[in-house]
Structures are given as structure tokens and as C-alpha cells.
Coordinates of C-alpha atoms in Angstrom, one line a residue:
X1250 CA 3.2 -20.1 4.8
X1251 CA 6.6 -19.2 3.4
X1252 CA 6.2 -15.6 2.4
X1253 CA 4.5 -12.3 3.2
X1254 CA 3.7 -9.9 0.3
X1255 CA 2.9 -6.3 1.5
X1256 CA 1.0 -3.5 -0.1
X1257 CA 2.7 -0.2 0.7
X1258 CA 0.4 2.9 0.8
X1259 CA -2.1 2.7 3.7
X1260 CA -0.5 -0.5 5.0
X1261 CA 3.2 0.2 5.8
X1262 CA 2.9 3.9 5.7
X1263 CA 0.0 6.3 6.2
X1264 CA 0.7 7.9 2.8
X1265 CA -2.9 7.6 1.3
X1266 CA -4.2 10.3 3.6
X1267 CA -1.1 12.5 3.0
X1268 CA -1.4 12.5 -0.8
X1269 CA -5.1 12.8 -0.7
X1270 CA -4.9 16.0 1.4
X1271 CA -2.1 17.2 -0.9
X1272 CA -4.2 16.7 -4.0
X1273 CA -7.2 18.5 -2.4
X1274 CA -5.0 21.4 -1.4
X1275 CA -3.6 21.6 -4.9
X1276 CA -7.0 21.5 -6.6
X1277 CA -8.3 24.2 -4.3
X1278 CA -5.3 26.4 -5.2
X1279 CA -6.2 25.8 -8.9
X1280 CA -9.8 26.7 -8.3
X1281 CA -11.0 23.1 -9.1
X1282 CA -13.5 21.0 -7.1
X1283 CA -12.6 17.3 -6.8
X1284 CA -15.2 14.9 -8.2
X1285 CA -15.0 12.6 -5.1
X1286 CA -16.2 13.4 -1.6
X1287 CA -14.1 10.9 0.4
X1288 CA -10.7 9.3 0.4
X1289 CA -12.5 5.9 0.4
X1290 CA -13.4 6.6 -3.3
X1291 CA -9.7 6.3 -4.3
X1292 CA -7.9 4.3 -1.7
X1293 CA -5.9 1.5 -3.3
X1294 CA -6.2 2.8 -6.8
X1295 CA -3.3 3.4 -9.1
X1296 CA -2.3 7.1 -9.6
X1297 CA -3.9 7.1 -13.0
X1298 CA -7.2 5.6 -11.8
X1299 CA -7.2 7.9 -8.8
X1300 CA -6.8 11.0 -10.9
X1301 CA -9.6 9.8 -13.3
X1302 CA -11.9 9.8 -10.3
X1303 CA -10.7 13.1 -8.9
X1304 CA -10.8 14.9 -12.3
X1305 CA -13.0 12.9 -14.7
X1306 CA -12.6 15.4 -17.6
X1307 CA -9.7 14.2 -19.7
X1308 CA -8.5 17.5 -21.0
X1309 CA -8.7 19.2 -17.6
X1310 CA -6.9 16.2 -16.0
X1311 CA -4.1 16.3 -18.6
X1312 CA -3.6 20.0 -17.8
X1313 CA -3.6 19.6 -14.0
X1314 CA -1.5 16.4 -13.5
X1315 CA 1.9 17.8 -14.6
X1316 CA 1.3 20.8 -12.5
X1317 CA 0.5 18.7 -9.5
X1318 CA 3.6 16.6 -10.0
X1319 CA 5.7 19.8 -9.6
X1320 CA 3.6 20.8 -6.6
X1321 CA 4.1 17.3 -5.1
X1322 CA 7.9 17.4 -5.6
X1323 CA 7.9 20.7 -3.5
X1324 CA 5.9 19.0 -0.7
X1325 CA 7.3 15.5 -0.8
X1326 CA 6.3 13.1 2.0
X1327 CA 8.8 12.3 4.7
X1328 CA 8.1 8.6 4.9
X1329 CA 9.5 7.8 8.3
X1330 CA 7.1 10.3 9.9
X1331 CA 4.2 8.4 8.3
X1332 CA 5.3 4.9 9.1
X1333 CA 2.5 3.0 10.8
X1334 CA 3.0 1.6 14.3
X1335 CA 4.9 -1.7 14.8
X1336 CA 5.7 -2.1 11.1
X1337 CA 9.5 -2.4 11.6
X1338 CA 8.9 -4.8 14.5
X1339 CA 6.7 -7.1 12.4
X1340 CA 9.1 -7.1 9.5
X1341 CA 11.9 -8.0 11.9
X1342 CA 9.8 -10.7 13.5
X1343 CA 8.9 -12.6 10.3
X1344 CA 12.4 -12.2 8.8
X1345 CA 14.0 -13.6 11.9
X1346 CA 11.4 -16.5 11.7
X1347 CA 12.7 -17.3 8.2
X1348 CA 9.8 -15.8 6.2
X1349 CA 10.5 -14.4 2.7
X1350 CA 9.2 -10.8 2.4
X1351 CA 8.1 -9.0 -0.7
X1352 CA 6.4 -5.7 -1.6
X1353 CA 3.7 -5.3 -4.3
X1354 CA 2.3 -1.8 -4.6
X1355 CA 0.1 -0.2 -7.2
X1356 CA 2.2 3.0 -6.9
X1357 CA 5.2 4.3 -8.8
X1358 CA 8.5 2.6 -8.3
X1359 CA 10.1 5.9 -7.5
X1360 CA 7.9 6.4 -4.5
X1361 CA 8.4 2.8 -3.4
X1362 CA 12.2 3.1 -3.5
X1363 CA 12.0 6.3 -1.6
X1364 CA 10.0 4.7 1.2
X1365 CA 12.4 1.7 1.4
X1366 CA 15.4 3.9 1.4
X1367 CA 14.1 6.5 4.0
X1368 CA 12.7 3.8 6.3
X1369 CA 15.8 1.6 6.0
X1370 CA 13.8 -1.4 4.8
X1371 CA 16.2 -2.6 2.2
X1372 CA 17.3 -5.6 4.3
X1373 CA 13.8 -7.0 4.4
X1374 CA 12.4 -7.2 0.8
X1375 CA 13.5 -10.0 -1.5
X1376 CA 11.2 -8.7 -4.2
X1377 CA 9.8 -5.3 -5.0
X1378 CA 7.2 -4.8 -7.7
X1379 CA 5.3 -1.7 -8.7
X1380 CA 2.1 -1.3 -10.8
X1381 CA 4.4 -0.1 -13.5
X1382 CA 5.9 -3.6 -13.8
X1383 CA 2.7 -5.3 -14.8
X1384 CA 0.3 -5.0 -17.7
X1385 CA -2.8 -4.7 -15.5
X1386 CA -2.7 -2.9 -12.1
X1387 CA -4.8 -3.8 -9.1
X1388 CA -7.6 -5.0 -8.8
X1389 CA -6.2 -7.4 -11.5
X1390 CA -4.2 -10.2 -9.9
X1391 CA -1.1 -9.6 -12.1
X1392 CA 1.2 -8.0 -9.5
X1393 CA 0.6 -10.8 -7.0
X1394 CA 1.0 -13.5 -9.6
X1395 CA 4.2 -11.9 -10.7
X1396 CA 5.4 -11.5 -7.1
X1397 CA 4.8 -15.2 -6.3
X1398 CA 6.5 -16.3 -9.5
X1399 CA 9.5 -14.1 -8.7
X1400 CA 9.8 -15.6 -5.3
X1401 CA 9.6 -19.1 -6.8
X1402 CA 6.6 -20.0 -4.6
X1403 CA 2.9 -21.0 -5.0
X1404 CA 0.1 -18.6 -4.2
X1405 CA -1.0 -20.9 -1.4
X1406 CA 2.4 -20.5 0.3
X1407 CA 2.0 -16.7 0.5
X1408 CA 0.1 -14.2 2.6
X1409 CA -0.8 -10.8 1.2
X1410 CA -1.2 -7.9 3.6
X1411 CA -3.6 -5.2 2.2
X1412 CA -6.1 -2.6 3.2
X1413 CA -8.2 -1.5 0.3
X1414 CA -11.0 -3.5 -1.5
X1415 CA -9.0 -3.1 -4.7
X1416 CA -5.9 -4.6 -3.2
X1417 CA -7.7 -7.4 -1.4
X1418 CA -9.5 -8.3 -4.6
X1419 CA -6.2 -8.5 -6.5
X1420 CA -4.6 -10.8 -3.8
X1421 CA -7.6 -13.1 -3.5
X1422 CA -8.0 -13.4 -7.3
X1423 CA -4.3 -14.5 -7.4
X1424 CA -5.1 -17.2 -4.8
X1425 CA -3.3 -15.8 -1.8
X1426 CA -4.5 -15.8 1.8
X1427 CA -5.2 -12.2 2.5
X1428 CA -4.8 -10.3 5.8
X1429 CA -6.3 -6.8 6.0
X1430 CA -5.2 -3.9 8.2
X1431 CA -8.1 -1.8 9.4
X1432 CA -6.9 1.6 10.5
X1433 CA -9.4 4.1 12.1
X1434 CA -8.6 6.7 9.5
X1435 CA -11.4 5.6 7.1
X1436 CA -13.9 2.8 6.6
X1437 CA -13.2 0.3 3.9
X1438 CA -15.0 -2.8 2.7
X1439 CA -12.6 -5.6 3.7
X1440 CA -15.1 -8.5 3.8
X1441 CA -13.1 -10.5 1.2
X1442 CA -10.1 -10.7 3.5
X1443 CA -9.4 -13.9 5.4
X1444 CA -8.4 -12.0 8.6
X1445 CA -8.8 -8.3 9.6
X1446 CA -6.5 -6.7 12.1
X1447 CA -6.6 -3.4 14.0
X1448 CA -3.0 -2.6 13.2
X1449 CA 0.3 -4.4 13.1
X1450 CA 0.4 -4.9 16.9
X1451 CA -2.7 -7.2 16.7
X1452 CA -1.2 -8.9 13.6
X1453 CA 2.1 -9.5 15.3
X1454 CA 0.3 -11.2 18.2
X1455 CA -1.8 -13.4 15.9
X1456 CA 1.3 -14.4 13.9
X1457 CA 3.3 -15.3 17.1
X1458 CA 0.5 -17.3 18.5
X1459 CA -0.5 -19.2 15.3
X1460 CA 2.4 -19.4 13.0
X1461 CA 5.8 -18.4 14.5
X1462 CA 8.3 -21.3 14.1
X1463 CA 10.2 -20.0 17.1
X1464 CA 7.9 -18.1 19.5
X1465 CA 9.2 -14.6 19.2

């Protein structure tokens, strides 16, 4: 392998749960009941598709989303507080080992750039792509195909690190080996992934044992 391409929300940072709770809190204040009963119904989806599930009625959703964006800006996530364990260590490991690192998130570029800036990750990523940069967002393979092309590599030379079924499907459809992170926060169908790890600690150990050019 020559490169790792990471999803962001739910993988590098525990932001999926933060924004899900924020949306539920907002809808409750607005007197609205969400149309989903669990975070697993929207994990990995783009903001547009997530909102379609939360509020299926187009007219109601069009009214609520701009209000939520103002509410979100008043309660913005502090990304370093939600950084998952051993993420910086793994990024450092693979960078020092000569791996190319990229980020491919279904989310908005503004949120991605905020996370990179606040977590001081700018040194790691050779390529950063958002769902806004491609015609079709996850589960379509577009963002991974674009990432691989931008890196000048072949899909078979890259590993995708994902958590959601939507993201795993996107990476596998693009022809990438896919590693999934299985956090205890929620149960996701990750059967399509090539390997499943209970966090970055376990992933670091596996990488060091199986792939590290210089045993870290």
C-alpha cells in the first residue's frame, strides 16, 4: 500500500453523535418529531440525505434547515474535544513510514477545514476532498476515485478507513481495500469491509505488525 484515505465524521472525530444530538435538540425546540429513531439511520450520509431522513416533508425541511444552520453556528463543535483516541498517533505513524494520507468526507468543506485547523492536522493530508467536490456523494464511488486520481495512484494501492455502510460501499465500489472502525457508540453493518478494528489502537498494532516498513 502507498496511501491511506480517511473518512472524517465518526472515524477521526466523534462528530456524528454530536450533530445528531444537536439536531434532535433543535427539532424538539421547534416542536418537531424526527422521522428516524436511531443515529444508525443517518450515519455516513451527506447532510442533504440525512435531513431528508430526519424531515421527509420537503416544505417543512426547507423551512427548518436554515434555522438549524443558525442554531448550529451558535453551538459549534469543538473538534479537539471529540477527537477519537490514538488518531494523531496513527497519522504520525503512517506519515513517518512514508505513506501518503488523504481525507475524503461526505461532509461540507467548511467543517472539514475547521477540523483540520483545530486539530492541527494540516501537516498530514496531501489531499482533502468533500462531498461538495464530486457529482455524486457517498455511497457512490466518486469521492474515492477522485482522491486516488488526485494522489496519482491506483485504487489497489490505497486503503480507505471508514465506519458507515455508506462509506464502506463507496470505497469498495471504487476498488479500495477498506478498513472499518467499530466504535461502541452504535452498531453498524460493516460486513463489506476487509478488516474491522475496535479503534485506532488496534489498527495501529495491526499496521505495525503487518505493513510498517520500519517497525514503529
